[in-house]
XYZ file of C-alpha atoms in Angstrom:
597
model
C -125.541 -70.337 -87.732
C -126.369 -73.500 -89.711
C -125.269 -75.662 -86.779
C -126.810 -78.884 -88.093
C -125.202 -78.580 -91.512
C -121.819 -77.767 -90.074
C -122.101 -80.617 -87.602
C -123.021 -82.905 -90.504
C -119.955 -81.766 -92.435
C -117.862 -82.492 -89.354
C -119.404 -85.953 -89.022
C -118.743 -86.720 -92.692
C -115.147 -85.538 -92.346
C -114.661 -87.665 -89.227
C -116.235 -90.708 -90.873
C -114.081 -90.270 -93.971
C -110.943 -89.855 -91.878
C -111.871 -92.858 -89.749
C -112.488 -94.955 -92.884
C -109.071 -94.042 -94.293
C -107.481 -94.779 -90.917
C -109.182 -98.167 -90.636
C -108.310 -99.143 -94.212
C -104.697 -98.077 -93.667
C -104.581 -100.203 -90.532
C -106.075 -103.097 -92.479
C -103.399 -102.718 -95.162
C -100.642 -102.760 -92.558
C -102.077 -105.762 -90.727
C -102.640 -107.692 -93.947
C -99.076 -107.088 -95.135
C -97.623 -107.958 -91.743
C -99.570 -111.192 -91.488
C -98.847 -112.113 -95.097
C -95.139 -111.553 -94.509
C -95.244 -113.648 -91.337
C -97.113 -116.422 -93.187
C -94.563 -116.318 -96.020
C -91.712 -116.672 -93.522
C -93.344 -119.754 -92.048
C -94.195 -121.146 -95.455
C -90.656 -120.838 -96.755
C -89.484 -123.029 -93.874
C -91.873 -125.726 -95.010
C -90.825 -125.238 -98.638
C -87.191 -126.049 -97.840
C -88.166 -129.298 -96.166
C -90.582 -130.269 -98.952
C -87.895 -129.719 -101.617
C -85.434 -131.883 -99.693
C -88.002 -134.645 -99.444
C -88.802 -134.324 -103.153
C -85.103 -134.742 -104.042
C -84.821 -137.847 -101.870
C -87.981 -139.396 -103.320
C -86.783 -138.656 -106.846
C -83.492 -140.442 -106.145
C -85.228 -143.499 -104.724
C -87.568 -143.864 -107.673
C -84.789 -143.422 -110.180
C -82.804 -146.117 -108.364
C -85.784 -148.435 -108.626
C -86.088 -147.628 -112.317
C -82.419 -148.600 -112.895
C -83.241 -152.171 -111.944
C -84.573 -152.696 -115.462
C -81.206 -152.083 -117.090
C -78.985 -153.780 -114.510
C -80.599 -157.166 -115.145
C -80.127 -157.027 -118.945
C -77.891 -160.029 -119.885
C -76.020 -158.225 -122.708
C -74.977 -155.556 -120.228
C -73.933 -158.156 -117.625
C -71.867 -160.050 -120.218
C -70.223 -156.866 -121.509
C -69.123 -155.849 -117.989
C -67.833 -159.386 -117.244
C -65.780 -159.341 -120.439
C -64.279 -155.937 -119.572
C -63.113 -156.844 -116.047
C -59.375 -157.438 -115.574
C -58.279 -156.561 -119.121
C -58.617 -153.929 -121.756
C -62.212 -153.208 -122.547
C -63.137 -154.956 -125.773
C -64.812 -152.867 -128.447
C -67.629 -155.400 -128.651
C -68.350 -154.959 -124.937
C -68.532 -151.201 -125.390
C -70.906 -151.560 -128.291
C -73.196 -154.061 -126.567
C -73.332 -152.047 -123.368
C -74.101 -148.843 -125.276
C -77.019 -150.482 -127.068
C -78.513 -151.597 -123.764
C -78.183 -148.116 -122.271
C -79.695 -146.491 -125.340
C -82.672 -148.858 -125.310
C -83.202 -148.081 -121.644
C -83.152 -144.359 -122.253
C -85.589 -144.650 -125.143
C -88.045 -146.798 -123.241
C -91.358 -145.267 -122.304
C -91.808 -144.173 -118.741
C -92.547 -141.185 -116.510
C -90.644 -138.140 -117.703
C -89.603 -137.163 -114.165
C -87.636 -140.433 -113.869
C -85.582 -139.906 -116.991
C -81.807 -139.419 -116.658
C -79.719 -136.864 -118.495
C -76.514 -138.941 -118.396
C -76.005 -142.643 -117.760
C -72.814 -144.713 -117.412
C -71.975 -148.437 -117.298
C -68.733 -149.030 -115.308
C -66.759 -152.220 -114.705
C -65.535 -153.559 -111.381
C -62.680 -150.988 -111.291
C -64.939 -148.026 -112.080
C -63.804 -147.677 -115.706
C -66.457 -146.443 -118.107
C -67.491 -149.214 -120.492
C -70.311 -147.251 -122.149
C -71.998 -143.875 -121.619
C -74.834 -141.724 -122.959
C -75.517 -138.015 -122.442
C -71.944 -137.025 -121.509
C -69.746 -137.041 -124.600
C -66.773 -135.573 -122.753
C -66.169 -139.021 -121.248
C -65.182 -140.443 -124.653
C -62.385 -137.895 -125.031
C -60.432 -139.202 -122.036
C -58.967 -142.682 -122.170
C -58.420 -142.940 -118.428
C -61.762 -141.366 -117.477
C -63.395 -143.407 -114.700
C -65.825 -142.931 -111.810
C -64.304 -145.325 -109.319
C -63.063 -142.545 -107.041
C -66.533 -141.290 -106.142
C -67.915 -142.701 -102.893
C -71.342 -143.388 -104.378
C -69.820 -145.451 -107.222
C -67.450 -147.252 -104.834
C -70.366 -148.285 -102.629
C -72.400 -149.421 -105.637
C -69.487 -151.614 -106.833
C -69.628 -153.250 -103.409
C -73.331 -154.017 -103.635
C -75.017 -150.911 -102.189
C -77.652 -148.567 -103.610
C -76.457 -145.010 -103.400
C -77.495 -141.424 -104.319
C -75.365 -138.309 -104.211
C -74.939 -134.756 -105.520
C -72.023 -133.954 -107.824
C -70.716 -130.633 -109.042
C -69.011 -130.758 -112.431
C -67.881 -127.318 -113.425
C -70.833 -124.986 -112.931
C -73.335 -127.817 -113.120
C -75.059 -129.530 -110.218
C -76.260 -133.113 -110.744
C -78.248 -135.585 -108.700
C -76.592 -139.002 -108.976
C -77.904 -142.552 -108.385
C -75.753 -145.716 -108.607
C -76.897 -149.363 -108.624
C -74.744 -152.509 -108.738
C -74.874 -154.998 -111.667
C -74.790 -158.604 -110.387
C -74.273 -161.850 -112.335
C -75.002 -164.326 -109.580
C -76.801 -163.919 -106.283
C -74.337 -163.629 -103.435
C -71.372 -162.990 -105.744
C -69.496 -159.708 -106.043
C -70.994 -157.246 -108.541
C -69.455 -157.296 -112.031
C -69.981 -153.504 -112.351
C -72.509 -150.743 -111.786
C -74.844 -148.363 -113.589
C -74.545 -144.672 -112.692
C -77.247 -142.164 -113.743
C -77.129 -138.373 -113.408
C -79.891 -135.831 -113.590
C -78.523 -132.323 -114.036
C -80.224 -129.409 -112.249
C -81.032 -127.390 -115.384
C -83.635 -124.625 -115.572
C -86.169 -127.032 -117.055
C -85.540 -129.653 -114.376
C -85.732 -127.111 -111.569
C -88.926 -125.667 -113.069
C -90.499 -129.115 -113.004
C -89.371 -129.679 -109.431
C -90.722 -126.229 -108.428
C -94.143 -127.045 -109.838
C -94.269 -130.286 -107.925
C -93.294 -128.608 -104.655
C -95.014 -125.248 -105.391
C -91.864 -123.398 -104.403
C -89.493 -120.960 -106.084
C -86.142 -122.733 -106.331
C -82.535 -121.756 -106.977
C -79.600 -124.206 -107.165
C -76.117 -122.775 -106.866
C -72.502 -123.956 -106.739
C -69.090 -122.290 -106.648
C -70.771 -119.033 -105.601
C -72.928 -118.848 -108.759
C -76.475 -119.675 -109.723
C -76.565 -123.015 -111.517
C -80.304 -123.124 -112.262
C -83.574 -121.643 -111.039
C -87.282 -122.031 -111.589
C -90.612 -120.776 -110.282
C -93.759 -122.760 -109.702
C -95.843 -119.913 -111.159
C -95.518 -117.897 -114.330
C -96.437 -114.665 -112.570
C -93.948 -111.844 -112.809
C -93.712 -111.268 -109.058
C -92.660 -114.846 -108.401
C -89.921 -114.755 -111.039
C -88.721 -111.351 -109.907
C -88.125 -112.729 -106.428
C -85.639 -115.230 -107.878
C -83.680 -112.408 -109.482
C -82.918 -111.138 -105.996
C -80.522 -114.087 -105.565
C -77.535 -112.399 -107.139
C -73.930 -113.596 -106.905
C -73.324 -111.110 -104.072
C -76.269 -112.475 -102.119
C -75.102 -116.059 -102.629
C -71.608 -115.046 -101.517
C -73.051 -113.668 -98.270
C -74.953 -116.910 -97.748
C -71.810 -119.020 -98.139
C -70.146 -117.046 -95.338
C -72.952 -117.634 -92.848
C -72.275 -120.064 -90.029
C -75.802 -121.470 -90.225
C -75.330 -122.378 -93.878
C -72.011 -124.059 -93.144
C -73.886 -126.136 -90.574
C -76.488 -127.135 -93.166
C -79.367 -124.628 -93.185
C -79.887 -120.878 -92.731
C -82.696 -119.117 -90.987
C -85.241 -116.968 -92.788
C -83.469 -114.179 -94.666
C -85.079 -111.019 -96.044
C -84.238 -110.174 -99.637
C -84.605 -106.984 -101.606
C -84.288 -103.321 -100.598
C -87.587 -103.375 -98.702
C -87.119 -106.907 -97.372
C -90.377 -108.052 -98.993
C -89.144 -111.543 -99.941
C -88.215 -114.348 -97.552
C -85.669 -117.036 -98.342
C -84.004 -120.082 -96.762
C -80.833 -121.755 -98.069
C -80.011 -125.451 -97.584
C -76.637 -127.086 -98.107
C -76.757 -130.229 -100.240
C -75.512 -133.507 -98.789
C -72.805 -135.679 -100.260
C -69.923 -134.869 -102.564
C -71.198 -131.301 -103.106
C -71.090 -130.418 -99.384
C -67.477 -129.267 -99.378
C -68.000 -127.313 -102.598
C -70.688 -125.137 -101.028
C -73.424 -126.365 -103.344
C -76.991 -125.957 -102.212
C -80.445 -124.708 -103.031
C -82.604 -121.864 -101.869
C -86.362 -121.413 -101.639
C -87.879 -117.941 -101.995
C -91.359 -116.611 -101.173
C -92.784 -113.169 -101.910
C -96.019 -112.684 -99.964
C -98.981 -111.023 -101.589
C -98.983 -107.449 -100.317
C -101.176 -104.389 -100.730
C -99.422 -101.142 -101.578
C -102.172 -98.828 -100.324
C -105.871 -98.460 -99.540
C -106.812 -98.102 -103.214
C -105.246 -101.484 -103.988
C -108.144 -103.081 -102.128
C -110.320 -102.043 -105.057
C -107.897 -102.692 -107.908
C -106.926 -106.087 -106.503
C -110.479 -107.325 -105.983
C -111.878 -109.908 -108.372
C -115.467 -110.697 -109.315
C -115.963 -113.017 -106.343
C -114.795 -110.349 -103.935
C -117.141 -107.802 -105.467
C -120.051 -110.245 -105.427
C -119.557 -110.787 -101.676
C -120.134 -107.087 -100.932
C -123.504 -106.264 -99.304
C -124.602 -103.673 -101.829
C -127.925 -103.062 -100.116
C -126.043 -101.895 -97.018
C -123.824 -99.626 -99.107
C -126.892 -98.158 -100.828
C -128.682 -97.685 -97.507
C -125.749 -95.755 -96.039
C -125.517 -93.563 -99.145
C -129.252 -92.818 -99.179
C -129.321 -92.129 -95.436
C -126.335 -89.792 -95.620
C -127.773 -87.994 -98.637
C -131.185 -87.670 -96.990
C -129.770 -86.210 -93.785
C -127.675 -83.757 -95.788
C -130.728 -82.559 -97.750
C -132.806 -82.330 -94.560
C -130.246 -80.185 -92.739
C -129.805 -77.999 -95.811
C -133.584 -77.556 -96.089
C -133.985 -76.654 -92.418
C -131.056 -74.272 -92.190
C -130.879 -72.838 -95.686
C -134.001 -73.330 -97.751
C -136.539 -72.303 -95.077
C -134.613 -69.161 -93.936
C -134.020 -68.238 -97.585
C -137.728 -68.605 -98.288
C -138.491 -66.227 -95.408
C -135.927 -63.752 -96.716
C -137.415 -63.882 -100.222
C -140.920 -63.395 -98.826
C -139.929 -60.239 -96.936
C -137.992 -59.015 -99.970
C -141.161 -59.310 -102.037
C -143.124 -57.376 -99.391
C -140.376 -54.744 -99.301
C -140.572 -54.418 -103.084
C -144.341 -53.941 -102.943
C -144.059 -51.355 -100.199
C -145.985 -53.407 -97.674
C -143.062 -53.035 -95.283
C -140.340 -50.425 -95.365
C -137.707 -52.533 -93.614
C -136.891 -56.162 -92.986
C -138.576 -57.625 -89.935
C -135.542 -59.115 -88.244
C -137.623 -61.257 -85.880
C -138.760 -63.328 -88.878
C -135.233 -63.935 -90.197
C -132.783 -66.628 -89.163
C -129.149 -67.485 -89.447
C -127.033 -65.352 -91.751
C -130.141 -63.831 -93.301
C -130.730 -61.858 -90.091
C -127.321 -60.228 -90.477
C -128.144 -59.509 -94.121
C -131.435 -57.911 -93.067
C -129.674 -55.733 -90.484
C -127.197 -54.556 -93.111
C -129.995 -53.736 -95.586
C -131.975 -51.873 -92.916
C -128.892 -49.850 -92.016
C -128.350 -49.047 -95.682
C -131.967 -47.874 -95.949
C -131.507 -45.612 -92.909
C -128.369 -44.077 -94.324
C -130.056 -43.537 -97.673
C -132.946 -41.702 -95.978
C -130.564 -39.548 -93.935
C -128.510 -38.618 -97.009
C -131.671 -37.561 -98.814
C -132.570 -35.166 -95.958
C -135.173 -37.325 -94.249
C -135.247 -38.630 -90.702
C -134.754 -42.294 -90.276
C -135.934 -44.557 -87.503
C -133.484 -44.993 -84.679
C -133.785 -47.505 -81.904
C -135.523 -46.193 -78.787
C -133.403 -45.872 -75.673
C -134.434 -46.711 -72.105
C -134.769 -43.050 -71.039
C -137.180 -42.257 -73.829
C -139.446 -45.100 -72.676
C -139.225 -44.872 -68.869
C -138.377 -41.206 -68.449
C -135.280 -39.694 -66.811
C -133.355 -42.135 -64.674
C -132.026 -40.695 -61.358
C -128.280 -40.647 -60.960
C -128.466 -42.193 -57.451
C -130.775 -45.014 -56.286
C -133.791 -44.007 -54.166
C -133.263 -46.729 -51.528
C -130.728 -46.492 -48.769
C -128.715 -49.228 -47.114
C -126.579 -49.723 -44.052
C -124.145 -52.267 -42.747
C -123.314 -53.771 -39.431
C -120.110 -55.456 -38.383
C -120.022 -59.156 -37.598
C -118.166 -59.835 -34.415
C -116.343 -62.965 -35.604
C -115.885 -62.672 -39.317
C -115.252 -58.957 -39.475
C -117.304 -58.644 -42.658
C -120.301 -56.364 -43.042
C -123.651 -57.570 -44.346
C -125.526 -55.004 -46.407
C -129.308 -55.165 -45.996
C -131.633 -52.940 -48.036
C -133.862 -50.620 -46.016
C -137.640 -50.432 -46.222
C -138.794 -47.354 -48.179
C -140.090 -44.596 -45.863
C -143.831 -44.102 -45.517
C -145.767 -41.035 -46.463
C -144.684 -37.824 -44.746
C -141.044 -38.821 -44.252
C -138.569 -35.976 -44.268
C -136.400 -35.679 -47.377
C -132.656 -36.075 -47.134
C -130.741 -32.791 -46.922
C -127.056 -31.990 -47.492
C -124.645 -34.647 -46.311
C -126.973 -36.152 -43.718
C -126.948 -39.973 -43.471
C -129.684 -42.057 -45.097
C -132.877 -43.055 -43.287
C -132.367 -46.132 -41.133
C -134.875 -48.837 -40.253
C -134.301 -51.164 -37.367
C -133.247 -54.787 -37.930
C -136.220 -55.864 -35.827
C -138.571 -54.202 -38.328
C -136.663 -55.809 -41.199
C -137.031 -59.293 -39.768
C -140.587 -58.935 -38.488
C -139.998 -57.751 -34.866
C -141.476 -54.332 -35.647
C -142.570 -51.969 -32.815
C -146.189 -50.953 -33.024
C -147.194 -47.361 -33.619
C -150.181 -45.500 -32.242
C -153.409 -47.433 -32.725
C -151.539 -50.709 -33.246
C -150.392 -49.721 -36.769
C -146.914 -49.446 -38.071
C -144.786 -46.692 -36.560
C -144.291 -43.453 -38.373
C -141.095 -42.558 -40.087
C -138.112 -41.987 -37.819
C -136.954 -38.439 -37.310
C -134.124 -37.108 -39.393
C -130.763 -38.025 -37.974
C -127.902 -35.694 -37.298
C -124.541 -36.198 -38.904
C -122.634 -38.679 -36.773
C -119.409 -37.487 -35.214
C -116.189 -39.015 -36.482
C -115.561 -42.255 -34.687
C -112.333 -43.384 -33.199
C -110.339 -46.068 -35.005
C -112.019 -49.390 -34.563
C -115.353 -47.858 -33.563
C -118.678 -48.385 -35.288
C -119.070 -47.212 -38.865
C -120.347 -43.677 -39.240
C -123.545 -44.895 -40.933
C -124.733 -46.482 -37.628
C -125.672 -44.261 -34.717
C -125.325 -46.046 -31.371
C -127.258 -45.042 -28.241
C -124.032 -43.866 -26.565
C -123.352 -41.410 -29.409
C -126.888 -39.931 -29.212
C -128.118 -36.968 -27.124
C -127.454 -37.204 -23.374
C -131.159 -37.790 -22.683
C -131.701 -41.204 -21.180
C -133.126 -43.813 -23.538
C -136.771 -44.740 -23.229
C -137.546 -48.396 -23.762
C -140.294 -49.171 -26.223
C -142.307 -52.222 -27.099
C -140.650 -55.331 -28.545
C -137.208 -54.206 -27.422
C -136.941 -51.104 -29.628
C -134.848 -48.335 -28.125
C -135.189 -44.618 -28.924
C -133.315 -41.656 -27.595
C -134.913 -38.849 -25.605
C -134.813 -36.263 -28.377
C -136.263 -36.135 -31.894
C -132.773 -36.128 -33.410
C -131.793 -39.579 -32.133
C -131.534 -42.449 -34.672
C -133.663 -45.480 -33.835
C -131.791 -48.828 -33.865
C -133.816 -52.035 -33.431
C -132.672 -54.985 -31.378
C -131.128 -57.767 -33.532
C -132.745 -61.180 -33.194
C -130.548 -63.631 -31.213
C -131.061 -66.345 -33.890
C -129.697 -64.034 -36.572
C -126.663 -63.125 -34.502
C -126.067 -66.792 -33.642
C -126.274 -67.794 -37.319
C -123.842 -65.075 -38.317
C -121.497 -66.002 -35.498
C -121.674 -69.705 -36.376
C -120.922 -68.899 -40.040
C -117.917 -66.834 -39.046
C -116.572 -69.608 -36.811
C -117.194 -72.177 -39.531
C -115.359 -70.140 -42.180
C -112.412 -69.620 -39.863
C -112.360 -73.329 -39.013
C -112.566 -74.306 -42.699
C -109.725 -71.910 -43.529
C -107.582 -73.697 -40.979
C -108.583 -77.096 -42.399
C -107.834 -75.846 -45.925
C -104.340 -74.656 -44.954
C -103.667 -77.940 -43.144
C -104.898 -79.916 -46.189
C -102.611 -77.949 -48.532
C -99.655 -78.533 -46.228
C -100.242 -82.303 -45.979
C -100.697 -82.660 -49.762
C -97.362 -80.904 -50.341
C -95.698 -83.167 -47.782
C -97.105 -86.187 -49.624
C -95.770 -84.840 -52.913
C -99.210 -84.228 -54.408
C -100.039 -81.363 -56.709
C -102.167 -78.502 -55.352
C -102.591 -76.635 -58.613
C -106.130 -75.272 -59.034
C -107.225 -76.210 -55.495
C -108.678 -72.897 -54.357
C -110.453 -72.256 -51.059
C -113.710 -71.630 -52.919
C -113.662 -75.154 -54.422
C -112.564 -76.623 -51.094
C -115.311 -74.743 -49.251
C -117.966 -75.927 -51.708
C -116.916 -79.549 -51.137
C -117.031 -79.181 -47.347
C -120.412 -77.497 -47.504
C -121.935 -80.357 -49.548
C -120.572 -82.982 -47.138
C -121.690 -80.972 -44.120
C -125.249 -80.613 -45.390
C -125.460 -84.322 -46.190
C -124.178 -85.389 -42.756
C -126.379 -82.900 -40.875
C -129.440 -84.181 -42.743
C -128.496 -87.831 -42.181
C -127.347 -87.725 -38.525
C -129.487 -84.770 -37.289
C -126.399 -83.153 -35.798
C -125.690 -79.475 -35.178
C -122.404 -79.229 -37.015
C -119.649 -81.266 -38.671
C -115.985 -81.181 -37.770
C -113.423 -81.796 -40.507
C -109.849 -82.985 -39.947
C -106.919 -83.903 -42.190
C -105.045 -87.227 -42.116
C -102.834 -89.315 -44.438
C -104.307 -92.439 -46.052
C -102.132 -94.686 -48.260
C -99.682 -91.859 -48.834
C -102.335 -89.363 -49.869
C -103.936 -86.447 -48.003
C -107.538 -87.223 -46.999
C -110.357 -85.566 -45.049
C -112.312 -87.044 -42.155
C -115.792 -85.709 -41.308
C -117.105 -86.151 -37.726
C -120.723 -85.245 -36.817
C -120.981 -83.160 -33.608
C -124.306 -83.286 -31.748
C -123.637 -80.888 -28.834
């Protein structure tokens, strides 16, 4: 049957299936935890970006101090206040601004546009925004940040000019301490792709700035394709949905899922200041590292991951599995095949004329049987006589149609069932059965040891042949038992040990039944009847309690009672055990009570 090999195949299949199941679970758990971590991380990213913007504004304000104390700039702004701006003032102020922009310093503190404004907010000089020169009345005095700077405060703000978003800082220009400022310097850093890319690298976040429902600039902290692809999910439609959210109108959204599969997480923050009412803001996006399937564990592993694998354990498992497979194959295939080949060689030499099936195993035994049958058929077709299996009659002789022993039954008074007890074979000289006469009967006393003695103290001779019993009335004794009343009218003659025989040779001898036997049979009948009643009561109570009674047969119930009875009788040395049914905690239960009397 090759049980070991087949069991080994089953084990390998189960192990393989379990490995795939475990790896699939690992993939799901890894992706779920990575997604949860990305959702938490994107919350931190939004706060870090906000802090980075505030720090950038403060440092750029500090850097403006260098230009606001330049005397040519102070003199140019003083000369421009209250009158038309002289051309010389414009020229001097422009030179100061240009020198400031060209000065060496950290690149992240550089400004894209810078303006020098007089006390009324008119532009005296500017760099980086040539559109200002095309408008004669162009001024910045209406912006709150500039207004506060002209009154001596340091301010930062966010402006939206067209589709551009700019971070603005403004610092007052003072001539004398305690006097009103003579003007202010305003610097803007536009949120271009390059600027946002630099900010993303500093904060290690993927950033998008938007205004007027459009993307103004975006940048990723990494050059990997997955990170940049996540930014492409922020389409104009997605931004439009964000602008309609109540949370965004209040300042910040919750974590949103982007993409068809929701693999990316994003948070959108509304920018403070002038840009608030224009719906300008920024968004941070995170795409967690995910594993597409079990095979990605291998393709995504690097050299460090592979070096951490315990290769000796992998090799040990492979060798062990291979060794067990070869061992089972050798035991269940190679050895039986070797025995088959050996007998085939003997069959070819003529040493044997058929396969010896006792020496074959597994499927080779069936093959040997088929070959032997083919040999037999070949011999029969050629006119010879093949070997057929011997039957029981050819070995033991003719088997009689009826058994040689006789039996009789006696009714039990309580149970109503008859116990069949085999009779002792008759001794030498017993008369043979004739016609339809009943079988020879031996007394129960002889069967159980209370045997009447014959002449000389030996066993009694065989009983005389019995007559056919007359038909009994309904409810009378079975016809196979001949009672003393149904015998010949001769008075019975008592014999030794309680045996009773009739006065003629034709009377059947019936021995006296031992009182212990009758008591045991009677007790068993009472016990069965009592247990039947307990069983019916138990079934009724279980149904009343709403319990299922499926499969609870009397045979199972009886076996349980018998085990408990035997245990209690042995423990308490009682005569019998009484069982009763009661309800415990809403369930039908049995109570066993030892009875000593």
